[in-house]
Coordinates of C-alpha atoms in Angstrom, one line a residue:
X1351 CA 195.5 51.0 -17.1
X1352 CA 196.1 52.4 -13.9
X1353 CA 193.0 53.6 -12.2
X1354 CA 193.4 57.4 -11.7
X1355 CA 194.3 57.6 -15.3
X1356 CA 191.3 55.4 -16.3
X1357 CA 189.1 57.7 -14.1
X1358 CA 190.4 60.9 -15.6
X1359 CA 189.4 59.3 -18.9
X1360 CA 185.9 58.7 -18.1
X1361 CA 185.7 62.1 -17.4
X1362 CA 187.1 63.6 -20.0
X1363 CA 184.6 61.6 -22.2
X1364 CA 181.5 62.4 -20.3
X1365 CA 182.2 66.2 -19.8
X1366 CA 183.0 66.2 -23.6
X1367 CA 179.1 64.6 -24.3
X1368 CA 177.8 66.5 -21.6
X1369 CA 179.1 70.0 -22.5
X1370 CA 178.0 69.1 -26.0
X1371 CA 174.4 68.5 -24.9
X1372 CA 174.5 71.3 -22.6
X1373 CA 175.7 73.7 -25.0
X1374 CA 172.7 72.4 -27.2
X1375 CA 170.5 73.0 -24.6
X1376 CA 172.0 76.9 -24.1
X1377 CA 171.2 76.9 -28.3
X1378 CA 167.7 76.1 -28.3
X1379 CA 166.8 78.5 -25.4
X1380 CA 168.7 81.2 -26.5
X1381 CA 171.0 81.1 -23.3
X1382 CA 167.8 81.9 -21.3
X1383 CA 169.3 79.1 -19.1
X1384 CA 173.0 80.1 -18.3
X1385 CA 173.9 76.8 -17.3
X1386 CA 177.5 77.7 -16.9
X1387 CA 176.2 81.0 -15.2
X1388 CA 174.8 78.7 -12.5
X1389 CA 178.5 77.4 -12.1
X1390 CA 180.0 80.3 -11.5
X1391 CA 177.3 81.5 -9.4
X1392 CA 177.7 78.6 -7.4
X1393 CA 181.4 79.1 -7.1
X1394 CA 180.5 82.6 -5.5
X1395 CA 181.6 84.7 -8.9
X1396 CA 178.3 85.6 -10.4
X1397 CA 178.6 86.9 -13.8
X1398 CA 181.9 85.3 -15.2
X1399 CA 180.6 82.5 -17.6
X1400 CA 183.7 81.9 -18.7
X1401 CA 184.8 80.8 -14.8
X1402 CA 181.8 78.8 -14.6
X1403 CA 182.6 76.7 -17.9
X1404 CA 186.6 75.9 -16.5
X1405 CA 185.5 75.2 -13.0
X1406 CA 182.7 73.0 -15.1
X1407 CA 184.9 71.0 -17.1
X1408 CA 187.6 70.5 -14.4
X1409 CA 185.3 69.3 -12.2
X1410 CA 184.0 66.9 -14.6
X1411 CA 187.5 66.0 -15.9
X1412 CA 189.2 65.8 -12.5
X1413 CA 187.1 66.1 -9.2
X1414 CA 184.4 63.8 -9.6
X1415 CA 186.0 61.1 -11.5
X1416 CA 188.8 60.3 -8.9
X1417 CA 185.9 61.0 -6.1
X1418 CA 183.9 58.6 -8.5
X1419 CA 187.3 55.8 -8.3
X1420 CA 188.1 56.4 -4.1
X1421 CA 184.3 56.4 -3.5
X1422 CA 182.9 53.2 -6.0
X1423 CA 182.7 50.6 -3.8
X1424 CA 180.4 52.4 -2.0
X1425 CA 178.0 53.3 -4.2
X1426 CA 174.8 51.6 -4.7
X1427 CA 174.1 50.1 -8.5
X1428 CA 175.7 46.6 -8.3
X1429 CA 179.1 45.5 -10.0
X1430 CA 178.2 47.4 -13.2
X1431 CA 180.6 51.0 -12.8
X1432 CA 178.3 52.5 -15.7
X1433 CA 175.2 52.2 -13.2
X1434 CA 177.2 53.4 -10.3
X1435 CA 178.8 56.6 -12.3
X1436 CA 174.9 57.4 -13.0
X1437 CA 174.3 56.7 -9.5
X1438 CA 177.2 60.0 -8.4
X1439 CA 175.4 61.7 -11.6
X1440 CA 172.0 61.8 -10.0
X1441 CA 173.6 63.0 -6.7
X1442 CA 175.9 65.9 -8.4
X1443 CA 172.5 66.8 -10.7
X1444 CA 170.6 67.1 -7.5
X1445 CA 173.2 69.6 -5.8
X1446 CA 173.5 71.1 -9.1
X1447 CA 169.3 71.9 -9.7
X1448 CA 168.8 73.2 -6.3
X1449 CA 171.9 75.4 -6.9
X1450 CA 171.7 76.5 -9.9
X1451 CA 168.0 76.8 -11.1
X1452 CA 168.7 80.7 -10.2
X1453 CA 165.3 82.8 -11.4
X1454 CA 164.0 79.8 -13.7
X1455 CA 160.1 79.1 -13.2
X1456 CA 157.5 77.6 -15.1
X1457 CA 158.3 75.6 -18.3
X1458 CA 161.9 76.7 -18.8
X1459 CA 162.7 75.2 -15.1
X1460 CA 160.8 71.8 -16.2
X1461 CA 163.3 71.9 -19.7
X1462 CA 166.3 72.5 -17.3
X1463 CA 165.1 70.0 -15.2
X1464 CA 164.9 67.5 -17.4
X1465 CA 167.8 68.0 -19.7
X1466 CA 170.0 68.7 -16.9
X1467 CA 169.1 65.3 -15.6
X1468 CA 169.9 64.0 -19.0
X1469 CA 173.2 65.3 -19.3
X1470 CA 174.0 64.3 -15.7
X1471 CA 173.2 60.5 -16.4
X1472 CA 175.2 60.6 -19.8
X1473 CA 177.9 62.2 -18.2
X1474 CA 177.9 59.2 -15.0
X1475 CA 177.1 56.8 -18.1
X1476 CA 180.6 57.1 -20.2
X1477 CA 182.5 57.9 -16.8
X1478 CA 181.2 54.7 -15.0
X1479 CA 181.2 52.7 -18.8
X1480 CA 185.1 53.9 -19.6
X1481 CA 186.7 53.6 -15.9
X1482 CA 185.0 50.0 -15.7
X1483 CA 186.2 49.2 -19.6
X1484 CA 190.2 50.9 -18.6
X1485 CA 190.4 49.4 -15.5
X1486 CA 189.3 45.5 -16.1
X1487 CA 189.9 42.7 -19.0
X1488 CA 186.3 44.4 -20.4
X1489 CA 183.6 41.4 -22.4
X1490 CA 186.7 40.7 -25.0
X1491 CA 188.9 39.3 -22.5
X1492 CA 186.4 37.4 -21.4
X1493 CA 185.3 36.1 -24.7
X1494 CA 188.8 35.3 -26.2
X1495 CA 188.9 32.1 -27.2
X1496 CA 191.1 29.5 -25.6
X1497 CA 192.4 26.7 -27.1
X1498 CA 192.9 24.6 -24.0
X1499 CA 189.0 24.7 -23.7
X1500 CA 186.9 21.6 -25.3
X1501 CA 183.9 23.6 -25.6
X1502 CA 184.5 25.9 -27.8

């Protein structure tokens, strides 16, 4: 699979998890969080959720899986893409908590701290885990059997 394509994919599945866990998150504390609020805020449109959860997921679809694919050599984390996608994902949550922690103090900011980070590393997880699996042979190529080969 061509790379861009196989980056895009990663993305798609980690923003799906992520959203999903971060929508969870939004349940359980009764949108005391406004995680999407933080996006928009951060974009410099305060107030328009609905901004913040599009620029959200195309950022997560589109921007920082192709910055993930030009950028991956240079990340630290070894061969392994899954390690170096949660590598970007600790970068982009640190940006992302100093940005977006808005009025949050006290033991909500420790919940948003900490399932933020979460989210983040599943997010890097599936991009780095499905751009690594799309873009090489993945364990079954490596594993198929081959006839020519006395040891098996």
């Amino acid at each position: 699979m061509k790379r861009p394509l196989a980056a895009i994919t990663g993305g798609v599945t980690g923003i799906a998890v992520m959203s999903v866990l971060l929508l969870f998150l939004e349940v359980e504390t009764r949108s005391n969080l406004a995680i999407f609020e933080a996006v928009a805020r951060f974009a410099g449109m305060p107030g328009n959720v609905a901004f913040g959860f599009v620029l959200f997921v195309l950022a997560g679809v589109f921007a920082w899986p192709l910055a993930f694919m030009a950028l991956e050599e240079y990340i630290p984390g070894g061969p392994d893409p899954a390690t170096r996608g949660m590598v970007l994902a600790v970068v982009l949550w640190v940006v992302f908590v100093l940005t977006g922690r808005g009025d949050l103090s006290g033991g909500l900011l420790a919940i948003y701290v900490i399932f933020t980070l979460l989210a983040h590393l599943c997010y890097g997880f599936l991009l780095g885990a499905v751009y690594g699996r799309l873009t090489s042979g993945g364990p079954l190529e490596a594993e198929r059997y081959d006839p020519t080969d006395v040891s098996q």
